[in-house]
Amino acid sequence: MSGVGSLFAETHEAAREEIAPGAFVLRGFALSMGTAVLGALREVTAAAPFRNMVTPGGYRMSVAMTNCGALGWVTDRNGYRYDSVDPESGKKWPAMPGAFRELAERAAAEAGFREFRPDACLINRYEPEAKLSLHQDKDERDFTQPIVSVSLGIPAIFLFGGFVRGDKTQRVPLEHGDVVVWGGPARLRYHGVMTLKEDEHPLLGRMRVNLTFRTAG
Ligand code: SIN
Ligand code: FE2
């Protein structure tokens, strides 16, 4: 490879932080596609508004959620599941916007998962004081496919743990445009989000939005 090519590769490499085997933080990866992603986000949430779902145990979640793509993740008194229909509207979830799919597939490839084809995008909205308890993403059928998680808006501390809930967690600060990809040996690691601090983002206001792409079906 010539000088310029190898320099570029090194710069690129430096932006990819491995936080555990199979788990990577891609700093600022979504920034170049930001405008298209935010426009698409507005369209999706107009068709399927954010709502605070109830856990099987009867607690209303502090994180508001919606979905796009063929399948959407839902929780209610009956449990967690993927459903092609939004229970609030009785209609299919909005299609996954091209800008979302492209971002998710490019990020996955950057982390070494070149075959990733997401069919589900869970959209989480955190306001200050909201948090997401440690959990595993395990309602999907095929664990050979990674999770791609895009952070937008105000910053958060992502907790990345081990394979049992009580394992030590790393605190990973995430900002607007950062993408986390975990798959392979990291696919079933516990993770969560610490209580968000009061803050304001120039594009999204007092809000953090997280797009989580999965192959669910
Ligand atoms: C999730 O685990 O579904 C979301 C993680 C995040 O908001 O960063
Ligand atoms: Fe998760």
mmCIF file of C-alpha atoms and ligand atoms in Angstrom:
data_model
loop_
_atom_site.group_PDB
_atom_site.id
_atom_site.type_symbol
_atom_site.label_atom_id
_atom_site.label_comp_id
_atom_site.label_asym_id
_atom_site.label_seq_id
_atom_site.Cartn_x
_atom_site.Cartn_y
_atom_site.Cartn_z
ATOM 1 C CA MET A 1 0.000 0.000 0.000
ATOM 2 C CA SER A 2 1.284 3.486 -0.803
ATOM 3 C CA GLY A 3 1.932 6.161 1.803
ATOM 4 C CA VAL A 4 -1.451 7.816 1.686
ATOM 5 C CA GLY A 5 -3.329 4.513 1.742
ATOM 6 C CA SER A 6 -1.541 3.160 4.790
ATOM 7 C CA LEU A 7 -1.840 6.465 6.611
ATOM 8 C CA PHE A 8 -5.583 6.411 6.037
ATOM 9 C CA ALA A 9 -5.830 2.831 7.263
ATOM 10 C CA GLU A 10 -3.968 3.721 10.453
ATOM 11 C CA THR A 11 -6.136 6.773 11.110
ATOM 12 C CA HIS A 12 -9.202 4.660 10.597
ATOM 13 C CA GLU A 13 -7.888 1.911 12.837
ATOM 14 C CA ALA A 14 -7.210 4.412 15.624
ATOM 15 C CA ALA A 15 -10.879 5.436 15.684
ATOM 16 C CA ARG A 16 -11.910 1.851 16.473
ATOM 17 C CA GLU A 17 -11.570 1.027 20.166
ATOM 18 C CA GLU A 18 -11.899 -2.616 21.155
ATOM 19 C CA ILE A 19 -13.580 -2.699 24.583
ATOM 20 C CA ALA A 20 -13.751 -6.521 24.754
ATOM 21 C CA PRO A 21 -13.087 -9.297 22.229
ATOM 22 C CA GLY A 22 -15.743 -8.742 19.543
ATOM 23 C CA ALA A 23 -16.894 -5.361 20.898
ATOM 24 C CA PHE A 24 -15.884 -2.039 19.371
ATOM 25 C CA VAL A 25 -16.593 1.656 19.830
ATOM 26 C CA LEU A 26 -16.443 3.606 16.562
ATOM 27 C CA ARG A 27 -16.035 7.224 17.628
ATOM 28 C CA GLY A 28 -18.029 9.710 15.555
ATOM 29 C CA PHE A 29 -18.860 7.074 12.941
ATOM 30 C CA ALA A 30 -22.436 8.355 12.403
ATOM 31 C CA LEU A 31 -21.473 12.029 12.094
ATOM 32 C CA SER A 32 -20.977 12.050 8.327
ATOM 33 C CA MET A 33 -24.501 10.627 7.814
ATOM 34 C CA GLY A 34 -26.034 12.683 10.611
ATOM 35 C CA THR A 35 -28.403 14.864 8.608
ATOM 36 C CA ALA A 36 -29.969 11.986 6.680
ATOM 37 C CA VAL A 37 -30.289 9.920 9.855
ATOM 38 C CA LEU A 38 -31.968 12.724 11.830
ATOM 39 C CA GLY A 39 -34.407 13.415 8.969
ATOM 40 C CA ALA A 40 -35.314 9.729 8.764
ATOM 41 C CA LEU A 41 -35.682 9.572 12.543
ATOM 42 C CA ARG A 42 -38.259 12.379 12.433
ATOM 43 C CA GLU A 43 -40.292 10.512 9.820
ATOM 44 C CA VAL A 44 -40.228 7.236 11.722
ATOM 45 C CA THR A 45 -41.259 8.792 15.032
ATOM 46 C CA ALA A 46 -44.097 10.728 13.373
ATOM 47 C CA ALA A 47 -45.521 7.412 12.088
ATOM 48 C CA ALA A 48 -44.783 5.418 15.263
ATOM 49 C CA PRO A 49 -44.465 7.800 18.237
ATOM 50 C CA PHE A 50 -42.280 7.086 21.257
ATOM 51 C CA ARG A 51 -44.080 5.404 24.162
ATOM 52 C CA ASN A 52 -43.040 4.162 27.605
ATOM 53 C CA MET A 53 -43.644 0.422 27.562
ATOM 54 C CA VAL A 54 -44.388 -1.742 30.584
ATOM 55 C CA THR A 55 -42.096 -4.586 31.680
ATOM 56 C CA PRO A 56 -43.481 -8.078 32.336
ATOM 57 C CA GLY A 57 -43.131 -7.229 36.037
ATOM 58 C CA GLY A 58 -45.457 -4.251 35.642
ATOM 59 C CA TYR A 59 -42.959 -1.358 35.714
ATOM 60 C CA ARG A 60 -43.225 1.478 33.206
ATOM 61 C CA MET A 61 -39.803 2.027 31.598
ATOM 62 C CA SER A 62 -38.113 5.445 31.970
ATOM 63 C CA VAL A 63 -36.756 5.050 28.424
ATOM 64 C CA ALA A 64 -39.391 5.726 25.739
ATOM 65 C CA MET A 65 -39.229 3.418 22.710
ATOM 66 C CA THR A 66 -40.405 2.879 19.186
ATOM 67 C CA ASN A 67 -39.216 0.738 16.259
ATOM 68 C CA CYS A 68 -38.738 0.591 12.538
ATOM 69 C CA GLY A 69 -38.009 -2.324 10.226
ATOM 70 C CA ALA A 70 -39.794 -5.617 9.617
ATOM 71 C CA LEU A 71 -39.749 -6.461 13.323
ATOM 72 C CA GLY A 72 -40.040 -4.298 16.422
ATOM 73 C CA TRP A 73 -39.091 -5.140 20.010
ATOM 74 C CA VAL A 74 -41.972 -4.784 22.449
ATOM 75 C CA THR A 75 -42.589 -5.473 26.100
ATOM 76 C CA ASP A 76 -45.854 -5.686 28.026
ATOM 77 C CA ARG A 77 -47.346 -7.724 30.875
ATOM 78 C CA ASN A 78 -47.065 -10.837 28.700
ATOM 79 C CA GLY A 79 -43.289 -10.577 28.206
ATOM 80 C CA TYR A 80 -40.686 -9.418 25.692
ATOM 81 C CA ARG A 81 -40.994 -10.257 22.015
ATOM 82 C CA TYR A 82 -40.465 -9.107 18.440
ATOM 83 C CA ASP A 83 -43.628 -8.207 16.554
ATOM 84 C CA SER A 84 -44.183 -6.980 12.985
ATOM 85 C CA VAL A 85 -47.107 -4.864 14.220
ATOM 86 C CA ASP A 86 -47.025 -1.776 16.451
ATOM 87 C CA PRO A 87 -49.466 -2.645 19.263
ATOM 88 C CA GLU A 88 -50.390 1.061 19.661
ATOM 89 C CA SER A 89 -51.578 1.530 16.071
ATOM 90 C CA GLY A 90 -52.285 -2.029 14.949
ATOM 91 C CA LYS A 91 -50.213 -1.250 11.823
ATOM 92 C CA LYS A 92 -46.831 -2.503 10.663
ATOM 93 C CA TRP A 93 -43.810 -0.652 12.043
ATOM 94 C CA PRO A 94 -42.440 1.970 9.614
ATOM 95 C CA ALA A 95 -39.945 0.535 7.119
ATOM 96 C CA MET A 96 -36.271 0.838 8.018
ATOM 97 C CA PRO A 97 -35.023 4.020 6.278
ATOM 98 C CA GLY A 98 -32.199 3.507 3.777
ATOM 99 C CA ALA A 99 -29.957 5.894 5.739
ATOM 100 C CA PHE A 100 -30.420 3.763 8.886
ATOM 101 C CA ARG A 101 -29.656 0.507 7.109
ATOM 102 C CA GLU A 102 -26.614 1.917 5.364
ATOM 103 C CA LEU A 103 -25.187 3.314 8.596
ATOM 104 C CA ALA A 104 -25.764 0.040 10.470
ATOM 105 C CA GLU A 105 -24.256 -2.158 7.752
ATOM 106 C CA ARG A 106 -21.218 0.099 7.335
ATOM 107 C CA ALA A 107 -20.583 0.198 11.079
ATOM 108 C CA ALA A 108 -20.921 -3.576 11.376
ATOM 109 C CA ALA A 109 -18.469 -4.065 8.487
ATOM 110 C CA GLU A 110 -16.024 -1.666 10.156
ATOM 111 C CA ALA A 111 -16.117 -3.956 13.198
ATOM 112 C CA GLY A 112 -15.596 -7.049 11.016
ATOM 113 C CA PHE A 113 -19.225 -8.198 10.627
ATOM 114 C CA ARG A 114 -19.592 -7.920 6.867
ATOM 115 C CA GLU A 115 -22.706 -10.065 6.564
ATOM 116 C CA PHE A 116 -24.896 -8.009 8.899
ATOM 117 C CA ARG A 117 -28.414 -7.442 7.495
ATOM 118 C CA PRO A 118 -30.639 -5.895 10.188
ATOM 119 C CA ASP A 119 -34.394 -6.484 10.133
ATOM 120 C CA ALA A 120 -35.139 -4.611 13.362
ATOM 121 C CA CYS A 121 -34.243 -1.189 14.723
ATOM 122 C CA LEU A 122 -35.271 -0.367 18.272
ATOM 123 C CA ILE A 123 -35.229 3.375 18.927
ATOM 124 C CA ASN A 124 -34.715 4.441 22.536
ATOM 125 C CA ARG A 125 -35.318 7.974 23.795
ATOM 126 C CA TYR A 126 -33.691 8.995 27.075
ATOM 127 C CA GLU A 127 -34.453 12.245 28.841
ATOM 128 C CA PRO A 128 -32.296 13.314 31.810
ATOM 129 C CA GLU A 129 -32.978 10.919 34.756
ATOM 130 C CA ALA A 130 -33.828 8.008 32.445
ATOM 131 C CA LYS A 131 -31.690 4.866 32.626
ATOM 132 C CA LEU A 132 -31.580 1.351 31.242
ATOM 133 C CA SER A 133 -30.786 -1.494 33.646
ATOM 134 C CA LEU A 134 -28.200 -4.140 32.813
ATOM 135 C CA HIS A 135 -29.616 -6.732 30.420
ATOM 136 C CA GLN A 136 -28.611 -9.098 27.621
ATOM 137 C CA ASP A 137 -30.039 -8.799 24.110
ATOM 138 C CA LYS A 138 -31.283 -12.352 23.724
ATOM 139 C CA ASP A 139 -34.734 -12.207 22.119
ATOM 140 C CA GLU A 140 -33.167 -12.516 18.640
ATOM 141 C CA ARG A 141 -33.020 -15.828 16.838
ATOM 142 C CA ASP A 142 -29.459 -15.772 15.515
ATOM 143 C CA PHE A 143 -26.659 -14.809 17.894
ATOM 144 C CA THR A 144 -24.038 -14.971 15.120
ATOM 145 C CA GLN A 145 -25.310 -11.519 14.068
ATOM 146 C CA PRO A 146 -23.998 -8.515 16.009
ATOM 147 C CA ILE A 147 -25.783 -5.605 17.683
ATOM 148 C CA VAL A 148 -25.112 -2.148 16.240
ATOM 149 C CA SER A 149 -25.933 0.728 18.569
ATOM 150 C CA VAL A 150 -25.878 4.371 17.420
ATOM 151 C CA SER A 151 -25.838 7.246 19.939
ATOM 152 C CA LEU A 152 -27.380 10.630 19.114
ATOM 153 C CA GLY A 153 -28.012 13.718 21.222
ATOM 154 C CA ILE A 154 -26.832 14.311 24.787
ATOM 155 C CA PRO A 155 -24.025 12.121 26.192
ATOM 156 C CA ALA A 156 -24.469 8.985 28.269
ATOM 157 C CA ILE A 157 -22.344 6.457 30.098
ATOM 158 C CA PHE A 158 -22.797 3.021 28.560
ATOM 159 C CA LEU A 159 -22.123 0.117 30.918
ATOM 160 C CA PHE A 160 -20.523 -2.905 29.329
ATOM 161 C CA GLY A 161 -20.342 -5.996 31.506
ATOM 162 C CA GLY A 162 -19.687 -9.705 31.334
ATOM 163 C CA PHE A 163 -21.802 -12.803 30.887
ATOM 164 C CA VAL A 164 -23.520 -12.781 34.279
ATOM 165 C CA ARG A 165 -25.323 -9.772 35.690
ATOM 166 C CA GLY A 166 -22.992 -9.410 38.673
ATOM 167 C CA ASP A 167 -19.794 -9.203 36.559
ATOM 168 C CA LYS A 168 -17.738 -6.037 36.730
ATOM 169 C CA THR A 169 -18.794 -3.396 34.165
ATOM 170 C CA GLN A 170 -16.735 -0.921 32.164
ATOM 171 C CA ARG A 171 -18.039 2.626 31.864
ATOM 172 C CA VAL A 172 -17.924 3.787 28.262
ATOM 173 C CA PRO A 173 -18.795 7.468 27.682
ATOM 174 C CA LEU A 174 -20.807 7.840 24.464
ATOM 175 C CA GLU A 175 -21.479 11.025 22.541
ATOM 176 C CA HIS A 176 -23.498 12.129 19.546
ATOM 177 C CA GLY A 177 -22.344 10.115 16.531
ATOM 178 C CA ASP A 178 -20.586 7.298 18.398
ATOM 179 C CA VAL A 179 -21.440 3.734 17.387
ATOM 180 C CA VAL A 180 -20.919 0.583 19.459
ATOM 181 C CA VAL A 181 -20.854 -2.816 17.747
ATOM 182 C CA TRP A 182 -20.775 -6.060 19.734
ATOM 183 C CA GLY A 183 -20.970 -9.550 18.310
ATOM 184 C CA GLY A 184 -19.193 -12.893 18.130
ATOM 185 C CA PRO A 185 -17.730 -13.659 21.561
ATOM 186 C CA ALA A 186 -19.236 -10.412 22.982
ATOM 187 C CA ARG A 187 -22.766 -10.880 21.662
ATOM 188 C CA LEU A 188 -24.375 -11.925 24.948
ATOM 189 C CA ARG A 189 -22.574 -9.535 27.272
ATOM 190 C CA TYR A 190 -24.690 -7.611 29.760
ATOM 191 C CA HIS A 191 -24.999 -3.898 29.052
ATOM 192 C CA GLY A 192 -27.014 -0.885 30.154
ATOM 193 C CA VAL A 193 -27.048 2.894 30.398
ATOM 194 C CA MET A 194 -26.434 4.921 33.579
ATOM 195 C CA THR A 195 -28.917 7.573 34.679
ATOM 196 C CA LEU A 196 -28.591 10.455 32.228
ATOM 197 C CA LYS A 197 -27.426 13.825 33.490
ATOM 198 C CA GLU A 198 -29.179 17.068 32.635
ATOM 199 C CA ASP A 199 -27.774 18.383 29.341
ATOM 200 C CA GLU A 200 -28.818 19.870 26.048
ATOM 201 C CA HIS A 201 -27.763 18.992 22.518
ATOM 202 C CA PRO A 202 -27.854 21.581 19.699
ATOM 203 C CA LEU A 203 -29.778 19.255 17.350
ATOM 204 C CA LEU A 204 -31.859 17.098 19.693
ATOM 205 C CA GLY A 205 -32.383 19.249 22.789
ATOM 206 C CA ARG A 206 -32.659 17.569 26.228
ATOM 207 C CA MET A 207 -32.583 14.132 24.769
ATOM 208 C CA ARG A 208 -30.490 11.136 23.864
ATOM 209 C CA VAL A 209 -31.707 8.854 21.091
ATOM 210 C CA ASN A 210 -30.175 5.431 20.584
ATOM 211 C CA LEU A 211 -30.755 3.303 17.492
ATOM 212 C CA THR A 212 -30.166 -0.395 18.116
ATOM 213 C CA PHE A 213 -29.999 -2.547 15.025
ATOM 214 C CA ARG A 214 -30.443 -6.313 15.206
ATOM 215 C CA THR A 215 -31.166 -9.303 13.049
ATOM 216 C CA ALA A 216 -34.158 -10.521 15.027
ATOM 217 C CA GLY A 217 -36.061 -12.949 12.791
HETATM 218 C C1 SIN B 1 -30.009 -1.015 24.445
HETATM 219 O O1 SIN B 1 -29.317 -1.797 25.079
HETATM 220 O O2 SIN B 1 -31.059 -1.372 23.895
HETATM 221 C C2 SIN B 1 -29.641 0.439 24.301
HETATM 222 C C3 SIN B 1 -28.271 0.818 24.675
HETATM 223 C C4 SIN B 1 -28.065 2.313 24.565
HETATM 224 O O3 SIN B 1 -29.038 3.092 24.690
HETATM 225 O O4 SIN B 1 -26.919 2.748 24.382
HETATM 226 FE FE FE2 B 2 -29.628 -3.916 24.789
#
